[in-house]
Coordinates of C-alpha atoms and ligand atoms in Angstrom, one line a residue:
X70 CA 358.0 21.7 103.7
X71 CA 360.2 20.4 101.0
X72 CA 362.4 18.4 103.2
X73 CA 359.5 16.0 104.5
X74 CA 360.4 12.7 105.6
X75 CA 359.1 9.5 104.8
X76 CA 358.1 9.4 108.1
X77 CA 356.8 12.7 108.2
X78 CA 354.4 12.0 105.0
X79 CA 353.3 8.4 106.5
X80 CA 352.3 10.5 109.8
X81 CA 350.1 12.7 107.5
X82 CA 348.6 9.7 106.0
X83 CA 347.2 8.9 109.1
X84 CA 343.5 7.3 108.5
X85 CA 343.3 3.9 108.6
X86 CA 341.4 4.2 105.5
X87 CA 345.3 4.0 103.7
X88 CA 346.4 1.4 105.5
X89 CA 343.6 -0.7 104.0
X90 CA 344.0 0.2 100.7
X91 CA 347.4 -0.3 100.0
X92 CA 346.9 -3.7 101.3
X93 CA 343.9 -4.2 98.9
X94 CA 346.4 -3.1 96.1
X95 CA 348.9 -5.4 97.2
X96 CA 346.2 -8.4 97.2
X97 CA 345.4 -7.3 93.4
X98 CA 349.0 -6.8 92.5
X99 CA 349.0 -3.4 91.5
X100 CA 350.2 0.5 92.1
X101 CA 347.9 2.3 94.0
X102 CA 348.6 6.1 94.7
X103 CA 346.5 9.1 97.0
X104 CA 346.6 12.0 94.1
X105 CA 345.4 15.5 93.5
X106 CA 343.8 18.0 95.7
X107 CA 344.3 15.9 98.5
X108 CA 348.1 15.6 98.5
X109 CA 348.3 19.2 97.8
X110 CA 346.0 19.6 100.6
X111 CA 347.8 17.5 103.3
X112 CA 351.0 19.9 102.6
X113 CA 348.7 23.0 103.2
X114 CA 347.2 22.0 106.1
X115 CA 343.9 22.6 104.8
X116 CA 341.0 20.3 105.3
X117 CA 340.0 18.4 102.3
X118 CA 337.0 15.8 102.6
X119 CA 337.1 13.3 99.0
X120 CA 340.5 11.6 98.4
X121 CA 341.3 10.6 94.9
X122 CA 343.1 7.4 94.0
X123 CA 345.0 6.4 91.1
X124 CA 345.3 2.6 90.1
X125 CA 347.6 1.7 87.4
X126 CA 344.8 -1.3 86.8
X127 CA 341.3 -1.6 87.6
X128 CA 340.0 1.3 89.8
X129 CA 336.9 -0.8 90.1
X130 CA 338.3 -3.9 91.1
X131 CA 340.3 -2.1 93.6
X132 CA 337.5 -0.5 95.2
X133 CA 335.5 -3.8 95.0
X134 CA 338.3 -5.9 96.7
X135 CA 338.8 -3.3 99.4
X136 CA 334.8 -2.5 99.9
X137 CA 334.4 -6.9 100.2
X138 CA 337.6 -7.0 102.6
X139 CA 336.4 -4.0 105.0
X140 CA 332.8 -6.0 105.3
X141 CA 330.0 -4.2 107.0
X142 CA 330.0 -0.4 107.0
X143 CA 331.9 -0.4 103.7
X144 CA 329.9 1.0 100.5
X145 CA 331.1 0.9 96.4
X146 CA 329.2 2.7 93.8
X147 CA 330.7 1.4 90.2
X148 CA 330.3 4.2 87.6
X149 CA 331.5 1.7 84.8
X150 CA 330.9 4.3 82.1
X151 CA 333.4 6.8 83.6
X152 CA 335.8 3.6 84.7
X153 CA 335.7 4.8 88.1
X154 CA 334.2 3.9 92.0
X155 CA 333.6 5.4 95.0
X156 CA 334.0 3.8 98.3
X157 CA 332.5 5.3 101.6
X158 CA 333.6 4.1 105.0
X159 CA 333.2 5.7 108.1
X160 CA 332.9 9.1 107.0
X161 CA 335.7 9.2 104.7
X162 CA 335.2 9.0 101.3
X163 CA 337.4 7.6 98.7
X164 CA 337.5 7.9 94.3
X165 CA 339.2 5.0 92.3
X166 CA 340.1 5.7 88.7
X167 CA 342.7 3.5 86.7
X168 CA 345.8 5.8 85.5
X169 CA 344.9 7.2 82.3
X170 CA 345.9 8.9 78.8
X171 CA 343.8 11.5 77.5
X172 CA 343.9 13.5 74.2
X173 CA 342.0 16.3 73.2
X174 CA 340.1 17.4 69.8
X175 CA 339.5 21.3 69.4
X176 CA 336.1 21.9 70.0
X177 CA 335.7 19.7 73.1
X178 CA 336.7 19.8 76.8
X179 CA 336.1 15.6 76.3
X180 CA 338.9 13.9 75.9
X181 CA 339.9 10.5 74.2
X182 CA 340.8 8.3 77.1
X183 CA 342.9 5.0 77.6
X184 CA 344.4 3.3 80.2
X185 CA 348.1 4.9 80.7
X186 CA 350.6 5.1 83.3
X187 CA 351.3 6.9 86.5
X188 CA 353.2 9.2 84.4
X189 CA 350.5 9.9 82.1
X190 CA 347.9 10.1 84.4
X191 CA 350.3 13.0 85.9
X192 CA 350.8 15.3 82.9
X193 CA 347.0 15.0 82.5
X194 CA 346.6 17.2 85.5
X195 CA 346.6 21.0 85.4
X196 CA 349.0 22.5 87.6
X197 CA 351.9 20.7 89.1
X198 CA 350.6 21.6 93.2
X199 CA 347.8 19.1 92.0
X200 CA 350.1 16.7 90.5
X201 CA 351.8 15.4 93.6
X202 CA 351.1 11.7 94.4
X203 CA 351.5 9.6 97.3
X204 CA 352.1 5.3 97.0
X205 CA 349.8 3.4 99.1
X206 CA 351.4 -0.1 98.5
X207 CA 353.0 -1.6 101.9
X208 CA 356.7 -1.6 100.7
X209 CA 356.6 2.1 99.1
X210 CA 354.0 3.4 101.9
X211 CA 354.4 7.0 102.1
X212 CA 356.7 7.5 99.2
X213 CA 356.0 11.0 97.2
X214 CA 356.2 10.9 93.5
X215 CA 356.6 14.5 92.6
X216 CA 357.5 14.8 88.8
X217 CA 357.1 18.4 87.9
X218 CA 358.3 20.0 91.5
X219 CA 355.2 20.5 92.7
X220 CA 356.4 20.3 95.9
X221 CA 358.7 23.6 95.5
X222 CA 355.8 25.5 94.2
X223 CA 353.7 24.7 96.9
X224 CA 356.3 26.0 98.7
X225 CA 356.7 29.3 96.6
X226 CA 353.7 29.9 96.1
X227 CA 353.0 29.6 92.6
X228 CA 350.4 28.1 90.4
X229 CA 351.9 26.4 86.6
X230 CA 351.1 24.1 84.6
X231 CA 352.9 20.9 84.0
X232 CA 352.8 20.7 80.5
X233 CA 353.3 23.4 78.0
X234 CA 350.2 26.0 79.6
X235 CA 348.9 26.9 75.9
X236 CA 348.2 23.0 75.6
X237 CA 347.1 22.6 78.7
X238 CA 344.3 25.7 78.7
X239 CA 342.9 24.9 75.3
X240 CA 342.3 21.7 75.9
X241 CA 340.6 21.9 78.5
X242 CA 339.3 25.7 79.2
X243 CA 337.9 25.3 82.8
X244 CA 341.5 24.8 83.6
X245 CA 341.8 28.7 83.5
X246 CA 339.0 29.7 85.9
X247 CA 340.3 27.2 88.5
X248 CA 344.1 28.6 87.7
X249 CA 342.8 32.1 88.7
X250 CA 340.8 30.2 91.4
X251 CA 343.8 28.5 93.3
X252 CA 345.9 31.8 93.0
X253 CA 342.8 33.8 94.5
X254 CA 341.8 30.3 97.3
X255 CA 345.7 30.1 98.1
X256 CA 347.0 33.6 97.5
X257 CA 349.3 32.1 95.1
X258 CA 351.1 33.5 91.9
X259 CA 350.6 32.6 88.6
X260 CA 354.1 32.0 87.2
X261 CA 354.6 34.0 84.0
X262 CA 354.3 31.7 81.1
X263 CA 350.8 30.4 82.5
X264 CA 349.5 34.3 83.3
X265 CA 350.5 34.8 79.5
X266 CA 348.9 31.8 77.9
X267 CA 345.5 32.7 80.1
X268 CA 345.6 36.2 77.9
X269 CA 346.0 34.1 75.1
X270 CA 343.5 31.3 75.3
X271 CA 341.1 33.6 77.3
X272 CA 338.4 33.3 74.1
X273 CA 338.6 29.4 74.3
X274 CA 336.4 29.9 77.8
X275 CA 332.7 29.9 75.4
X276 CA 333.5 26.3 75.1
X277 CA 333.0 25.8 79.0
X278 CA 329.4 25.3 79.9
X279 CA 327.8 28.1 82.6
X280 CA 327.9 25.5 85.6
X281 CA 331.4 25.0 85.4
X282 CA 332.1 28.5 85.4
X283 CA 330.0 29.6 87.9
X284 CA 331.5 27.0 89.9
X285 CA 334.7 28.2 90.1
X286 CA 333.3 32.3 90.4
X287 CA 331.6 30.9 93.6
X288 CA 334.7 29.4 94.8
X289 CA 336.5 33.1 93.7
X290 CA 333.7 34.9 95.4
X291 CA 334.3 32.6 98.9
X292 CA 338.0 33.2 98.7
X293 CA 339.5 35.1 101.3
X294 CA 340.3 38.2 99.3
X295 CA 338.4 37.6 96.2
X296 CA 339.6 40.4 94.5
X297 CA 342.9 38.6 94.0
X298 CA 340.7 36.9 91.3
X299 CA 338.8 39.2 89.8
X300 CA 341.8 41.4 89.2
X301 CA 343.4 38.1 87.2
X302 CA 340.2 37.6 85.2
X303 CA 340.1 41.3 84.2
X304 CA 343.9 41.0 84.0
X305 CA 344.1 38.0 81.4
X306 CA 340.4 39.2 79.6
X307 CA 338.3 36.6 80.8
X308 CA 336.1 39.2 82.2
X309 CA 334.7 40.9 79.7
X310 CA 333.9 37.4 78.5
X311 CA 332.1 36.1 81.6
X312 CA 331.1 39.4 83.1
X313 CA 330.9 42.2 81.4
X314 CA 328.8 44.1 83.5
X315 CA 331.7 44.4 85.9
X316 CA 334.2 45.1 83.2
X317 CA 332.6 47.6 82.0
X318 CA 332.7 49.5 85.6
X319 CA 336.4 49.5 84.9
X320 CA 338.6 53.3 83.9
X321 CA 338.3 56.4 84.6
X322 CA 337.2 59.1 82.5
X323 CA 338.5 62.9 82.9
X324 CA 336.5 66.0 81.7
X325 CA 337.9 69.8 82.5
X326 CA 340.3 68.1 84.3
X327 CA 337.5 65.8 86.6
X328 CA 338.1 62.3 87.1
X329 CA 335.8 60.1 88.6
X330 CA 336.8 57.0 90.6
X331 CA 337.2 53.5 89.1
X332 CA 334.5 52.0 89.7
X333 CA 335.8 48.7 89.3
X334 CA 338.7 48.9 91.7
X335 CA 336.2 50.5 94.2
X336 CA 333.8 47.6 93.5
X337 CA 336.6 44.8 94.8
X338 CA 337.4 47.3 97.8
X339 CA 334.0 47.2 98.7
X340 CA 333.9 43.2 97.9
X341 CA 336.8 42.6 100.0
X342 CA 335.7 44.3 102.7
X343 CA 332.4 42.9 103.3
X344 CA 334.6 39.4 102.7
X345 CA 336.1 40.5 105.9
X346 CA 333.0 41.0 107.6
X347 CA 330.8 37.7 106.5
X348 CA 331.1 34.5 104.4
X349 CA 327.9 34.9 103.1
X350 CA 328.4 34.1 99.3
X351 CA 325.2 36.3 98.6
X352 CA 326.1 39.3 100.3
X353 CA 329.0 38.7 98.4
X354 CA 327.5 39.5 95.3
X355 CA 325.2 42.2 96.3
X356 CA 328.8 43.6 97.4
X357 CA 329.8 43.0 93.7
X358 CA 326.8 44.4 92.1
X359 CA 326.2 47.2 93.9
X360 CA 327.9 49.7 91.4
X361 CA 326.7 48.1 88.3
X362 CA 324.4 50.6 87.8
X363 CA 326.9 53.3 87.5
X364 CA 328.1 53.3 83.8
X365 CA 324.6 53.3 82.6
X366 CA 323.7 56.4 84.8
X367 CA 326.7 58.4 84.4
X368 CA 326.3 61.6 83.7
X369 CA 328.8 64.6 83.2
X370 CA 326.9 67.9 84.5
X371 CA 327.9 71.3 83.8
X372 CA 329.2 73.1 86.9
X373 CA 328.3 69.8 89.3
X374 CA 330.7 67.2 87.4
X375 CA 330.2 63.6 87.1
X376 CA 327.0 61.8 88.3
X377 CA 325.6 58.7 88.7
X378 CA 321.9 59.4 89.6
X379 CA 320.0 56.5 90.0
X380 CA 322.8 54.0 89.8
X381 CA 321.1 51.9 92.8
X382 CA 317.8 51.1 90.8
X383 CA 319.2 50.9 87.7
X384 CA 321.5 48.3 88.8
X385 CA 319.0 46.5 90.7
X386 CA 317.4 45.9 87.2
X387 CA 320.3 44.4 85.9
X388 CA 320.6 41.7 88.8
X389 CA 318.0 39.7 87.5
X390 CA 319.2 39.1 83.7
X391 CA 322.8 39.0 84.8
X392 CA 321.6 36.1 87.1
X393 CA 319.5 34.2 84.2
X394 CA 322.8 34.0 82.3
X395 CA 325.2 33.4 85.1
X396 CA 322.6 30.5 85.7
X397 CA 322.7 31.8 89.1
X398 CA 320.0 31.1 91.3
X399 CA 316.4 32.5 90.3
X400 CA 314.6 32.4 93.5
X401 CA 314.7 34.5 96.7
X402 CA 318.3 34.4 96.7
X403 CA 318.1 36.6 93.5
X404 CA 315.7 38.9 95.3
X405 CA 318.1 39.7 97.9
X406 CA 320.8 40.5 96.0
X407 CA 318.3 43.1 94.0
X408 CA 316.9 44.5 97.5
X409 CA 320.4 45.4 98.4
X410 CA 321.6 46.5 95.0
X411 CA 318.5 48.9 95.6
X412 CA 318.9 50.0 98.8
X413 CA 322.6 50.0 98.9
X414 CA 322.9 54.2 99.2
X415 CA 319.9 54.1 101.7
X416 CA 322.1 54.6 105.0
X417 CA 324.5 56.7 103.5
X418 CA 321.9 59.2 102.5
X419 CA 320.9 59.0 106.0
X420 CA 324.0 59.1 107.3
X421 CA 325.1 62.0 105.4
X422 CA 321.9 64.2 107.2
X423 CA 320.3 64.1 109.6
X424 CA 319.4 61.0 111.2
X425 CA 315.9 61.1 112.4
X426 CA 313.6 58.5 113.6
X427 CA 311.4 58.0 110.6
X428 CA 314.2 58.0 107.7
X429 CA 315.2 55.0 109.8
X430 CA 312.0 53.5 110.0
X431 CA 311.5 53.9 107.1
X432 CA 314.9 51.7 106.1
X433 CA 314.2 49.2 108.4
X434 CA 310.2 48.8 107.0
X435 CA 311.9 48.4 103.5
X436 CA 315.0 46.1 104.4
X437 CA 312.9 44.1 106.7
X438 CA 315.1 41.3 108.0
X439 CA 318.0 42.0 105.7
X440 CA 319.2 45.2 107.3
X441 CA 321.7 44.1 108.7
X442 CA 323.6 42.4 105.8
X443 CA 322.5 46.1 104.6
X444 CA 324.3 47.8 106.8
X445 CA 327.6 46.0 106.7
X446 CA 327.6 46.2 103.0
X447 CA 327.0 50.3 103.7
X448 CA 330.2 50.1 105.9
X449 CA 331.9 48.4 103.4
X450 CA 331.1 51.0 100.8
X451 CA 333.0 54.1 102.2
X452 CA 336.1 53.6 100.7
X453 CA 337.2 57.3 101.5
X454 CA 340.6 58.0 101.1
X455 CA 340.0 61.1 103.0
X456 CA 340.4 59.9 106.9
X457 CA 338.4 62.5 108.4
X458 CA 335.5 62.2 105.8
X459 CA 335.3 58.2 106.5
X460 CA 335.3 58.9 110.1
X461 CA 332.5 61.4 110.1
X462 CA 330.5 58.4 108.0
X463 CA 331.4 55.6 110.1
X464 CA 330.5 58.0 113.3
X465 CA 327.2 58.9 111.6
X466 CA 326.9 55.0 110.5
X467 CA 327.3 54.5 114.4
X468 CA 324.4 56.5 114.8
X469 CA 322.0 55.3 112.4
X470 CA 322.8 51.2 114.0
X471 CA 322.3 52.7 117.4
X472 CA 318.7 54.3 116.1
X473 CA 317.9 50.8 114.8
X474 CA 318.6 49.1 117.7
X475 CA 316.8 52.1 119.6
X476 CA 313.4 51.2 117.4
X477 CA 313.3 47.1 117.2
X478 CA 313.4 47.6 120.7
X479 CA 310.6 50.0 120.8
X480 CA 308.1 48.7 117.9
X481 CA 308.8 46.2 115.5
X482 CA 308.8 48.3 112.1
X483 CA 310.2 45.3 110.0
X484 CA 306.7 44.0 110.3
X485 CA 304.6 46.7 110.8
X486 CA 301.1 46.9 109.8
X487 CA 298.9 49.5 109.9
X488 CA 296.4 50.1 112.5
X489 CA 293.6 51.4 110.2
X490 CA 292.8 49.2 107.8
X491 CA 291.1 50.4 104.4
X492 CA 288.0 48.6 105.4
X493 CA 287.7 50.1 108.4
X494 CA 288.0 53.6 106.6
X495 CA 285.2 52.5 104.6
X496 CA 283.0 51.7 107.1
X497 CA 283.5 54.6 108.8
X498 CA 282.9 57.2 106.0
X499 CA 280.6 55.3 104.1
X500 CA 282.8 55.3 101.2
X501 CA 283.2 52.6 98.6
X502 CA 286.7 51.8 97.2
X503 CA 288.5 55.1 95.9
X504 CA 291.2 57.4 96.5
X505 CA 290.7 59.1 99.1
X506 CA 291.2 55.7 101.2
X507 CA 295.2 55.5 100.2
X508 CA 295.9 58.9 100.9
X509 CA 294.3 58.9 104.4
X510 CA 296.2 55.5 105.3
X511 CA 299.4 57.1 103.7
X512 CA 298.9 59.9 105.9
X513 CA 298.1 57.8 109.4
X514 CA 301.7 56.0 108.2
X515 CA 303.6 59.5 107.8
X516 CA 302.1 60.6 111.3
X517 CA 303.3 57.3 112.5
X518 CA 306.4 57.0 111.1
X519 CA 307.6 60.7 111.7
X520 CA 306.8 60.2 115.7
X521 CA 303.7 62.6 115.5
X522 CA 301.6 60.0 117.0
X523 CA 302.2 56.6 118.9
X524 CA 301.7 53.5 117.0
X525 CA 298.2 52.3 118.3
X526 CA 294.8 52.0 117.3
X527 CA 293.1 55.1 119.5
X528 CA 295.9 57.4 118.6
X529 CA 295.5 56.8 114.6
X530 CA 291.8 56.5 114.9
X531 CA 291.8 60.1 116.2
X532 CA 294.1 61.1 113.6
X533 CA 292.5 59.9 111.0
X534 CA 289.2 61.7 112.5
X535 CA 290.5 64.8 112.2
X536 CA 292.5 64.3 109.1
X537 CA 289.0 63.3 107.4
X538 CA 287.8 66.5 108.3
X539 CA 290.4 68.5 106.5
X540 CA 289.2 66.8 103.4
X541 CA 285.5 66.9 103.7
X542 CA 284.7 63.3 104.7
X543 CA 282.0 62.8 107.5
X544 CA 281.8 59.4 109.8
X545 CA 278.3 57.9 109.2
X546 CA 276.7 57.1 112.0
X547 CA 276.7 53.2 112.8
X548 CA 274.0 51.7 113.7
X549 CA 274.5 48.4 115.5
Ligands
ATP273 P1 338.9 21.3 95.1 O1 338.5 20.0 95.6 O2 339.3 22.3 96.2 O3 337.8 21.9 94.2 P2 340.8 19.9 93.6 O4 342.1 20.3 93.0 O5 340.8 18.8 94.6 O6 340.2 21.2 94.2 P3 339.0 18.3 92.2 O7 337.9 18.7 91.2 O8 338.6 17.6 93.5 O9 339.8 19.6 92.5 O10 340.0 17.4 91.4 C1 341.0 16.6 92.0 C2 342.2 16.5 91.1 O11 341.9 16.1 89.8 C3 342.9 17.9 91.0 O12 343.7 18.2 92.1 C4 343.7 17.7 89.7 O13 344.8 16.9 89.9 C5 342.7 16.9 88.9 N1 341.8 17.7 88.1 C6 340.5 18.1 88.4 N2 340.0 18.9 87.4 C7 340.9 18.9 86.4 C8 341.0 19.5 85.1 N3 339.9 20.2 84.7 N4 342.1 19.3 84.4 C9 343.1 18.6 84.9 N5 343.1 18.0 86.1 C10 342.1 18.2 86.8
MG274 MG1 339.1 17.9 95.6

């Protein structure tokens, strides 16, 4: 990768898009450069969808020349306040900002900014893979400008900073959840000086508003093996800072020589195995909340040992607040992650007995249309050392999908209704609202549910007939 030639890099550049604006540059008389993420993605071979120029000048003018010379189809937006434009043509679309100086004051992530060079506008950016740029201008087309050997850790796989890390991270915080986000997107390192100075401006991270943050946890949370990143944040103590919750599931505690498991290195085993099995960010997180419960509800009990009853519905309580302040979404996005966090030891339960028809109707009335996310997060949960135990559960696991299958097909339980309604009840005994009404629809449900009777109308009116009986109720006789 190192060794790329000049032809080599121009074959990368190959939209026309480049072509264009060097030429525009070279109308304006000025350096243009491709910068950034993009560069560093080209090298990957990852997709990568905005390009980001540099202009040592006007990135407006620039993008206004090029936007007047490519006519039709072409499309600036000036942002004059931020010095920058954005042109959009044919699908690709293009950021212009003139090189720039910035310097920082302590309590702000806003720098003061002036125009610089191409050097300054490098050492401005936070680690050297992002500080790779490319010159656009016809007679330096395709030349690489790579001042802090970026290119080499691209290659090796490491994330540092091109300036001193210390200065880098304080002045600008949000540089450390997207360090710890390109080693957990890229599976890179992060070279030793820049781990160290994370521990040691960890604190400066209360300057950085929630949306940033969040932003870069989502992009942690759709990494490959996001547990690369939470074990960095836990590692550098960003995480008790940002989420405590899940720090807190970290350690093990012994009593009369009992340990329990870590809860917090079984949380990422279970996170990166459902990261195996889906992309869905919000199964994601049910994956990483599902435990959060457990060091409220744990327990040590003579002559049992450690416990963690109720850790599912405590935990499912703490979903909602954790979201407010994550400024995580508060709509039914948060409601799934709490029905999961809830019903996340349902199958094992099941799985660990018997598996009967109306435990598993039962599971599928209350999962509705998220038992399947359910289910693989279940699967994801047995993290068994023991081989033969995680077989038995997997086997059993088999058993309990197979059952599920076997009863969508039959009836649909994750809509069921049922068949007696209260008002019917009413009318037939007479009564007027009261107790007895829940208990004999509870009990129609039960005889439903456990198989005892088939899941129609004659069937449960019957039942309820004679069920009515046992408690005294008479029908009244109808008169039509
Ligand atoms: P991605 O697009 O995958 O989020 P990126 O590195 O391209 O990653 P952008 O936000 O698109 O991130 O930024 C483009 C470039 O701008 C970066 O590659 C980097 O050079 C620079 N940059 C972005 N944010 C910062 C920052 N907080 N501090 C310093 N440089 C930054
Ligand atoms: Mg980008």
């Amino acid at each position: 990768m190192r060794h790329i030639t000049l032809e080599q890099m121009k074959a990368l550049l190959a939209d026309p898009i480049f072509h264009q604006i060097g030429q525009a540059a070279d109308q304006l008389g000025v350096d243009c450069y491709v910068v950034g993420g993009y560069v560093r993605d080209l090298f990957l071979e990852r997709p990568s969808q905005d390009i980001d120029c540099v202009v040592v000048g006007s990135g407006i003018e620039l993008a206004q020349t090029l936007g007047h010379s490519l006519g039709r189809g072409a499309h600036v937006s000036v942002f004059r306040h931020f010095g920058t434009a954005q042109l959009k043509w044919h699908g690709a679309e293009v950021e212009f900002v003139g090189a720039r100086r910035e310097s920082y004051s302590h309590d702000s992530r806003k720098p003061i900014v002036e125009d610089g060079t191409l050097e300054d506008d490098l050492l401005r950016r936070d680690f050297t893979i992002n500080a790779l740029a490319v010159c656009l201008n016809r007679d330096r087309f395709g030349q690489l400008i790579d001042r802090f050997d970026g290119l080499l850790d691209l290659e090796d796989g490491i994330i540092a900073t091109p300036l001193d890390p210390d200065t880098t991270f304080s002045d600008d915080p949000l540089r450390m959840m997207r360090c710890i986000r390109f080693a957990t997107q890229l599976n890179f390192q992060i070279e030793d000086e820049t781990q160290q100075a994370l521990a040691r401006n960890a604190e400066r991270i209360r300057i950085i508003s929630q949306e940033r943050i969040i932003d870069e946890l989502n992009k942690i949370m759709l990494s490959p093996t996001p547990s690369i990143g939470f074990i960095e944040l836990s590692r550098c103590g960003l995480l008790p800072i940002i989420l405590p919750e899940i720090a807190a599931l970290e350690g093990v505690e012994v009593r009369n020589g009992r340990a329990h498991k870590d809860n917090f290195y079984h949380t990422l085993e279970v996170l990166d195995n459902v990261a195996k099995a889906s992309s869905e960010l919000w199964l994601r997180w049910a994956a990483l909340l599902h435990d959060v419960g457990k060091p409220r509800s744990k327990r040590w009990e003579n002559g049992v040992g450690w416990t963690f009853h109720n850790h599912n519905y405590i935990g499912q309580k703490m979903v909602a607040p954790l979201f407010r302040r994550m400024k995580l979404p508060l709509d039914e996005r948060l409601q799934y992650v709490e029905k999961l966090v809830g019903l996340h030891m349902r199958p094992i339960v099941i799985a660990d007995e018997e598996v009967t028809d109306s435990a598993v109707r039962r599971l599928l009335f209350e999962a509705g249309e998220d038992i399947d996310d359910l289910m693989v997060l279940c699967e994801a949960d047995i993290t068994s050392k023991n081989q033969q135990r995680k077989q038995r559960f997997l086997d059993n696991f088999q058993l309990v999908r197979q059952k599920l299958a076997d009863l969508q097909a039959r009836d649909n339980y994750r809509t069921w209704t049922n068949p007696i309604t209260g008002e019917e009840i009413m009318r037939t005994f007479g009564l007027a609202p009261c107790r007895q009404i829940g208990i004999l629809k509870q009990a129609i449900k039960d005889a439903i549910w456990d198989s005892q009777i088939p899941n129609d109308h004659e069937a449960a009116r019957t039942f309820m007939l004679e069920k009515a009986k046992e408690m005294g109720l008479t029908p009244v006789i109808l008169l039509e």
